[in-house]
Amino acid sequence: MEHIRMPKVENVRLLDRLSSRKAVLGTLYLTATHVIFVENGSETRKETWVLHSQISSIEKQATTATGCPLLIRCKNFQVIQLVIPQERDCHDVYISLIRLARPVKYEELYCFSFNPKLDKEEREQGWKLVDLTEEYNRMGVPNNYWQICDVNRDYGVCDSYPTEVYVPKSATAHIIVGSSKFRSRRRFPALSYYCKDNNASICRSSQPLSGFSARCLEDEQMLQAIRKANPGSDFIYVVDTRPKLNAMANRAAGKGYENEDNYSNIKFQFIGIENIHVMRNSLQKMLEVCELKSPSMSDFLWGLENSGWLKHIKAIMDAGIFIAKAVAEEGVSVLVHCSDGWDRTAQVCSVASLLLDPYYRTMKGFMVLIEKDWVSFGHKFNHRYGNLDGDPKEISPVIDQFIECVWQLMEQFPCAFEFNERFLIHIQHHIYSCQFGNFLCNSQKERRELKIQERTYSLWAQLWKNRADYLNPLYRSDRSQTQGTLHPQIAPCNFLYKFWSGMYNRFEKGLHPRQSVTDYLMAVKEETQQLEEELEVLGERLANLQKSQLGDNKVKSKQQDRSKQLGLSTSNNSLANTPQEYSNDLKSFPSRSPSQGDEEDSALILTQDNLKSSDPDLSANSDQESGVEDLSCRSPSGGGCLPSEDSGKDSDEAVFLAG
Amino acid sequence: MLRSSQPLPGPNRRRCREDEALLGAILDEGERGFIIDTRSAQAAKQARMTGGGTESKSSYPQWRRLHRPLERGRPLQESFVRLVDACSDPSLSMDRWLGRLESSRWLSHVKAALSTACLAAQCMDREQCSVLVHGAEGTDTTLLVTALAQLILDPSCRTLLGFQGLLQREWIEAGHPFHVRCTHSAYSHARLKQEAPLFLLFLDCVWQLSRQFPFSLQFGERLLLTLFDNAYASAYGTFLCNNEKERSLCKVKENTHSLWAWLSQPEEQQKFLNPLYSHNALVIWPSVEPQSIQLWQGLFLRWIRPSKHLDEAWAEIQQLVEKN
């Protein structure tokens, strides 16, 4: 709290992103964990809550006649434009936010103060929801070819790896240790995915320290061991996910890649995915396109192409497809690495696993996948997503890209995933929010030292509790696209990659279809199920009644009640939307009463409950399709809830961006 | 909402009392109306030299003229051809795809068409003013705008029958010259002077509406694809000829079957209905932001991209709704 110079500022205006005419007056509050804007006056007292962890950058713009503008950009792509009347106040808020958004100690993060009012046991249970040992067992290891290795039990061999990794049976401790000395950051080859149908596997590591001519017997033996663990193939692929030029440049620094001459029976392959700096810039450029005011189609498409973003997404996907093919169709094991084996390697291994194994397309399986390939294998969450203030050059949207790959796949295979788009968006949100302890620090070792599991809560438990919100109504485990390997079209396929406006324009409600098909179908499904159950009950009753030969009046009245229950009707006033500003030419003509327009404006503003109530509610946002927003289920103190970005709210009007 | 073709003041700025009286009769004393001219102000001015022109302010004082240039004719056909080329080019790499898509300008045309239709709808619904739409001939972009505006405004046009009625009224009977517009489509090397995919542009806009309002149209993509096919080559006489006069001369009604009749058969109709449809009495205002306008994959990638998974998804949706 000592960083807050001004906890409260009044008469602040919150602007609509594009239409500066649509401003809302309210009060700005700064707390230890959030920035909160509360609208004045109106009965609903809409609130916008932003976690400090979500703040990516703050820009103080030139003072105008109306006040001093402050632009807050968030890591979840929300952009908030405030106008603070006094320049001095604005400056104080600016300075405070700068400090608040850049914590120096972990203890400053929200997860250490977040209290969902669960007891110790429930917290523990939450952390146990995802169990990696169980997962490896499900895959089929340990077995004749693969064993658990505890050589890293005190993080003595590699401090960014977990304590337990799986290695080939023929890899002795000596080989492992030797290999680790020959790998960047000592990240030796370890198992990521095992395919029990054909014994092919996906292993991951970092680059070898081969320079121009160095060799290491143990490392070569390690790769041999991987090959031997798959009797069905006499070679393995070694996939370097860097562009060839970068990999070669690394040789000058004493690192590099595997020489096919030195490593027997490997087929080496470059699959060029650019590095974290390129990706950071790419995202930056794409967000600039998103911030354009009333762009033409041309501005948008050129901007998107110049950012290169979709090209990168496709590159990651192509790598995953290559590996999945090698494993499923050729039955050949693959060793994947990049430079340090914690960014591109993680992306590519998890995409490949998703393509190969339908389990990872279930909700639980997806959580397990992230836990395995990202969390346990030491992806540097802190550095990449800025939990704490750090080197801006380490920041990069690595996991965002993986999450987008999943979305792109969901668009191509609508029935293949048990979860829906909202699941992905919420996960991305919480990777940056630091509300839960899953994505803190840079390695398992750091998390254990901080005793994360004893001091914070697990996101997985929260999501699991609300899994009804995250289901994909089209998912059925017996559909052809749900089973087995997914085969995305390879070429031509450029057009298959779409701009994910649900993520990058998440808070611009005017952009999205007002009616959520997913929610509607889920409601339909639920209702059908309820009806079926009721039918069963009624059927039994009828049978009983028939036996005892009573009248059937009771049965009839029950049937009439159910039609009111779910309110599936989509054709009510909640669908009304406002026109965009299609033209400036209409302004001079007398228009209808302005009050109509104002009521209809809804939000860029995120809704959460009134500050006063004090019991936080873990339930993540529940969307409604019948247009009635139930504010009571929201967490007041900014607890477990998420902003209701896709609620067809009762005031129902979409805010359109100026045309 | 009214439609017409351009007035003909010509280089001498002639006036026509009857025309002025007609337009004057539509508005009450003191009321204002809008004229949406689908040519640029420049083009409209130049049209005077060849006998055409615009409604001058002095002659039509109650009407305010707005120019919203919409592409038509040869440039629109080129746009279509370029888009189809880009989609089917196997050697096109990802880092050039969007540029190619953009340089075809097709999506820009979709955006412009939707924007103009929304503008017309806005004039009527929000400003409560009458609107006159015309371009040059009144047979192409004019119809695009009036038909789309009605879809936006009027829920009865969004039903299957209502939509058919809209097509019959605003495209067929209004005299869109289907015969010369829909001849060879995109693959032909013959660049015919009169060929232009206005009707396809219309269908694309309708598809955009269906994507943004998945519950509001009673029909689905399948109907739109069928209409596209039939506009170019059909077993039915509905889209034959260029106008009602020609159809009467060719005795189309006597000698051919109607597409609508076929569509109205229950077994056929089922296939074209949108399982998610539920009557929406309100006006539907689409977003015309670039992010909201997408490439109509179902049409442009119809033969390039396997639709199996999406078909499965639709079948599932159908099942879910029917089961309920």
Coordinates of N, CA and C in Angstrom, one line a residue, chain B residues 101-205:
Chain B
L101 N -4.7 -11.7 -50.4 CA -6.1 -11.6 -50.1 C -6.5 -10.1 -50.1
E102 N -5.7 -9.3 -49.6 CA -6.0 -7.8 -49.5 C -6.0 -7.3 -50.9
S103 N -5.0 -7.6 -51.7 CA -4.9 -7.0 -53.1 C -6.1 -7.4 -54.0
S104 N -6.8 -8.5 -53.6 CA -8.0 -8.8 -54.4 C -9.1 -7.8 -54.1
R105 N -9.0 -7.2 -52.9 CA -10.0 -6.2 -52.4 C -11.4 -6.7 -52.2
W106 N -11.6 -8.0 -52.4 CA -12.9 -8.5 -52.2 C -13.5 -8.2 -50.9
L107 N -12.8 -8.4 -49.8 CA -13.3 -8.2 -48.5 C -13.6 -6.7 -48.3
S108 N -12.8 -5.8 -48.9 CA -13.1 -4.4 -48.8 C -14.5 -4.1 -49.5
H109 N -14.8 -4.8 -50.6 CA -16.1 -4.6 -51.2 C -17.2 -5.1 -50.3
V110 N -17.0 -6.2 -49.6 CA -18.0 -6.7 -48.7 C -18.2 -5.7 -47.6
K111 N -17.1 -5.2 -47.1 CA -17.3 -4.2 -46.0 C -18.0 -3.0 -46.5
A112 N -17.7 -2.5 -47.7 CA -18.3 -1.3 -48.2 C -19.8 -1.6 -48.4
A113 N -20.1 -2.7 -49.0 CA -21.6 -3.0 -49.2 C -22.3 -3.1 -48.0
L114 N -21.8 -3.8 -47.0 CA -22.5 -3.9 -45.7 C -22.6 -2.5 -45.0
S115 N -21.6 -1.7 -45.1 CA -21.6 -0.4 -44.5 C -22.7 0.5 -45.1
T116 N -22.8 0.4 -46.4 CA -23.8 1.2 -47.1 C -25.2 0.8 -46.8
A117 N -25.4 -0.5 -46.8 CA -26.7 -1.1 -46.4 C -27.1 -0.6 -45.0
C118 N -26.1 -0.7 -44.1 CA -26.3 -0.3 -42.8 C -26.7 1.2 -42.7
L119 N -26.0 1.9 -43.5 CA -26.3 3.4 -43.5 C -27.7 3.6 -43.9
A120 N -28.1 2.9 -45.0 CA -29.5 3.1 -45.5 C -30.5 2.7 -44.4
A121 N -30.2 1.6 -43.7 CA -31.0 1.1 -42.6 C -31.1 2.1 -41.5
Q122 N -29.9 2.6 -41.2 CA -29.8 3.6 -40.1 C -30.7 4.8 -40.4
C123 N -30.6 5.3 -41.6 CA -31.4 6.4 -42.0 C -32.9 6.2 -41.7
M124 N -33.3 5.0 -42.0 CA -34.7 4.7 -41.9 C -35.1 4.4 -40.4
D125 N -34.2 3.6 -39.8 CA -34.6 3.2 -38.5 C -34.3 4.2 -37.4
R126 N -33.2 4.8 -37.5 CA -32.7 5.7 -36.4 C -33.1 7.2 -36.7
E127 N -33.0 7.5 -38.0 CA -33.4 8.9 -38.3 C -34.8 9.0 -38.7
Q128 N -35.4 7.9 -39.0 CA -36.8 7.9 -39.4 C -37.1 8.7 -40.7
C129 N -36.1 8.5 -41.6 CA -36.2 9.3 -42.9 C -36.4 8.3 -44.0
S130 N -37.0 8.8 -45.0 CA -37.1 7.9 -46.2 C -35.7 7.9 -47.0
V131 N -35.5 6.9 -47.7 CA -34.2 6.8 -48.4 C -34.5 6.4 -49.8
L132 N -33.7 7.1 -50.7 CA -33.8 6.7 -52.1 C -32.4 6.2 -52.5
V133 N -32.3 5.0 -53.0 CA -31.0 4.4 -53.4 C -30.9 4.3 -54.9
H134 N -29.8 4.8 -55.5 CA -29.6 4.5 -56.9 C -28.1 4.7 -57.2
G135 N -27.7 4.0 -58.3 CA -26.4 4.1 -58.8 C -26.5 4.8 -60.1
A136 N -26.0 4.0 -61.1 CA -26.1 4.6 -62.5 C -27.4 4.0 -63.1
E137 N -27.3 2.6 -63.3 CA -28.4 1.9 -63.9 C -29.5 1.5 -63.0
G138 N -29.2 1.4 -61.7 CA -30.2 1.0 -60.8 C -30.4 -0.5 -60.8
T139 N -29.5 -1.3 -61.4 CA -29.7 -2.7 -61.5 C -28.6 -3.5 -60.8
D140 N -27.6 -2.9 -60.3 CA -26.6 -3.6 -59.6 C -26.4 -3.2 -58.2
T141 N -25.5 -2.2 -57.9 CA -25.2 -1.9 -56.6 C -26.5 -1.4 -55.8
T142 N -27.4 -0.8 -56.6 CA -28.6 -0.3 -56.0 C -29.4 -1.5 -55.3
L143 N -29.5 -2.6 -56.1 CA -30.2 -3.7 -55.5 C -29.5 -4.3 -54.4
L144 N -28.2 -4.3 -54.5 CA -27.3 -4.8 -53.4 C -27.7 -4.1 -52.1
V145 N -27.7 -2.8 -52.2 CA -28.0 -2.0 -51.0 C -29.4 -2.2 -50.5
T146 N -30.4 -2.1 -51.4 CA -31.8 -2.2 -50.9 C -32.1 -3.6 -50.3
A147 N -31.6 -4.6 -50.9 CA -31.9 -6.0 -50.4 C -31.2 -6.2 -49.1
L148 N -30.0 -5.8 -48.9 CA -29.3 -6.0 -47.7 C -29.9 -5.2 -46.6
A149 N -30.3 -3.9 -46.9 CA -30.9 -3.1 -45.9 C -32.2 -3.7 -45.4
Q150 N -32.9 -4.4 -46.3 CA -34.2 -5.0 -45.8 C -33.9 -6.2 -44.9
L151 N -32.9 -6.9 -45.2 CA -32.5 -8.0 -44.3 C -32.2 -7.5 -42.9
I152 N -31.5 -6.4 -42.9 CA -31.0 -5.8 -41.7 C -32.3 -5.3 -40.9
L153 N -33.2 -4.7 -41.6 CA -34.3 -4.0 -40.9 C -35.5 -5.0 -40.6
D154 N -35.7 -5.8 -41.5 CA -37.0 -6.5 -41.5 C -36.9 -8.0 -41.2
P155 N -37.4 -8.4 -40.0 CA -37.3 -9.8 -39.7 C -38.0 -10.8 -40.6
S156 N -39.0 -10.3 -41.3 CA -39.7 -11.2 -42.2 C -38.9 -11.6 -43.4
C157 N -37.9 -10.7 -43.7 CA -37.0 -11.1 -44.8 C -36.0 -12.2 -44.4
R158 N -35.9 -12.4 -43.1 CA -34.9 -13.4 -42.7 C -35.5 -14.8 -42.6
T159 N -36.8 -14.9 -42.8 CA -37.3 -16.3 -42.9 C -37.0 -16.9 -44.2
L160 N -37.1 -18.1 -44.4 CA -36.8 -18.8 -45.6 C -37.7 -18.2 -46.8
L161 N -39.0 -18.2 -46.5 CA -39.9 -17.7 -47.5 C -39.7 -16.2 -47.7
G162 N -39.5 -15.5 -46.6 CA -39.3 -14.1 -46.8 C -38.1 -13.7 -47.6
F163 N -37.0 -14.5 -47.4 CA -35.8 -14.3 -48.2 C -36.0 -14.6 -49.6
Q164 N -36.7 -15.6 -49.9 CA -37.0 -15.9 -51.3 C -37.8 -14.8 -51.9
G165 N -38.7 -14.3 -51.2 CA -39.5 -13.1 -51.6 C -38.7 -11.9 -51.9
L166 N -37.7 -11.7 -51.0 CA -36.8 -10.6 -51.1 C -36.0 -10.8 -52.4
L167 N -35.5 -12.0 -52.7 CA -34.7 -12.2 -53.9 C -35.6 -12.0 -55.1
Q168 N -36.8 -12.5 -55.1 CA -37.7 -12.4 -56.2 C -37.9 -10.9 -56.5
R169 N -38.2 -10.2 -55.5 CA -38.6 -8.8 -55.6 C -37.4 -7.9 -56.0
E170 N -36.3 -8.0 -55.1 CA -35.2 -7.0 -55.2 C -34.2 -7.4 -56.2
W171 N -34.1 -8.6 -56.7 CA -33.1 -9.0 -57.7 C -33.7 -9.4 -59.0
I172 N -34.7 -10.3 -58.9 CA -35.2 -10.8 -60.2 C -36.1 -9.9 -60.8
E173 N -37.2 -9.5 -60.1 CA -38.1 -8.6 -60.7 C -37.6 -7.2 -60.9
A174 N -36.7 -6.8 -60.0 CA -36.2 -5.5 -60.1 C -35.2 -5.3 -61.4
G175 N -34.9 -6.5 -62.0 CA -34.2 -6.4 -63.2 C -32.7 -6.5 -63.2
H176 N -32.2 -7.2 -62.2 CA -30.7 -7.4 -62.2 C -30.4 -8.3 -63.4
P177 N -29.6 -7.9 -64.3 CA -29.4 -8.7 -65.5 C -28.6 -10.0 -65.3
F178 N -29.2 -11.0 -64.7 CA -28.5 -12.2 -64.4 C -27.8 -12.8 -65.6
H179 N -28.5 -12.8 -66.7 CA -28.0 -13.5 -67.9 C -26.6 -12.9 -68.3
V180 N -26.4 -11.6 -68.2 CA -25.1 -11.1 -68.6 C -24.1 -11.0 -67.4
R181 N -24.7 -11.0 -66.2 CA -23.8 -10.9 -65.1 C -23.1 -12.2 -64.7
C182 N -23.9 -13.2 -64.7 CA -23.5 -14.5 -64.2 C -23.2 -15.5 -65.4
T183 N -22.2 -15.3 -66.1 CA -22.0 -16.1 -67.2 C -20.8 -17.1 -67.0
H184 N -19.6 -16.6 -66.8 CA -18.5 -17.5 -66.8 C -17.8 -17.7 -65.4
S185 N -18.2 -16.9 -64.5 CA -17.6 -16.9 -63.2 C -16.1 -16.7 -63.2
A186 N -15.3 -17.3 -62.3 CA -14.0 -16.8 -62.1 C -12.9 -17.5 -62.9
Y187 N -13.1 -18.7 -63.4 CA -12.0 -19.4 -64.0 C -11.9 -19.1 -65.5
S188 N -12.9 -18.5 -66.0 CA -12.8 -18.3 -67.5 C -11.8 -17.2 -67.9
H189 N -11.1 -17.4 -69.0 CA -10.2 -16.3 -69.5 C -10.9 -15.2 -70.2
A190 N -12.1 -15.6 -70.6 CA -12.9 -14.6 -71.4 C -13.4 -13.5 -70.4
R191 N -12.9 -12.3 -70.6 CA -13.4 -11.3 -69.6 C -14.5 -10.5 -70.3
L192 N -15.7 -11.0 -70.0 CA -16.8 -10.3 -70.7 C -17.1 -9.0 -70.1
K193 N -17.5 -8.1 -70.9 CA -17.7 -6.7 -70.5 C -18.8 -6.6 -69.4
Q194 N -19.8 -7.3 -69.6 CA -20.9 -7.1 -68.6 C -20.9 -8.0 -67.4
E195 N -19.9 -8.9 -67.4 CA -19.9 -9.8 -66.3 C -19.5 -9.2 -65.0
A196 N -20.2 -9.4 -63.9 CA -19.8 -8.9 -62.6 C -20.5 -9.7 -61.5
P197 N -19.8 -10.1 -60.5 CA -20.4 -10.9 -59.4 C -21.2 -10.1 -58.3
L198 N -22.1 -9.3 -58.7 CA -22.9 -8.5 -57.7 C -23.7 -9.4 -56.8
F199 N -24.3 -10.4 -57.5 CA -25.2 -11.3 -56.7 C -24.4 -12.1 -55.7
L200 N -23.2 -12.5 -56.1 CA -22.3 -13.2 -55.2 C -21.9 -12.3 -54.1
L201 N -21.6 -11.1 -54.4 CA -21.3 -10.1 -53.3 C -22.4 -10.0 -52.3
F202 N -23.6 -10.0 -52.9 CA -24.8 -10.0 -52.0 C -24.8 -11.2 -51.1
L203 N -24.7 -12.4 -51.7 CA -24.7 -13.6 -50.9 C -23.6 -13.6 -49.9
D204 N -22.4 -13.1 -50.2 CA -21.4 -13.0 -49.3 C -21.8 -12.2 -48.1
C205 N -22.4 -11.0 -48.4 CA -22.8 -10.1 -47.3 C -23.9 -10.8 -46.4

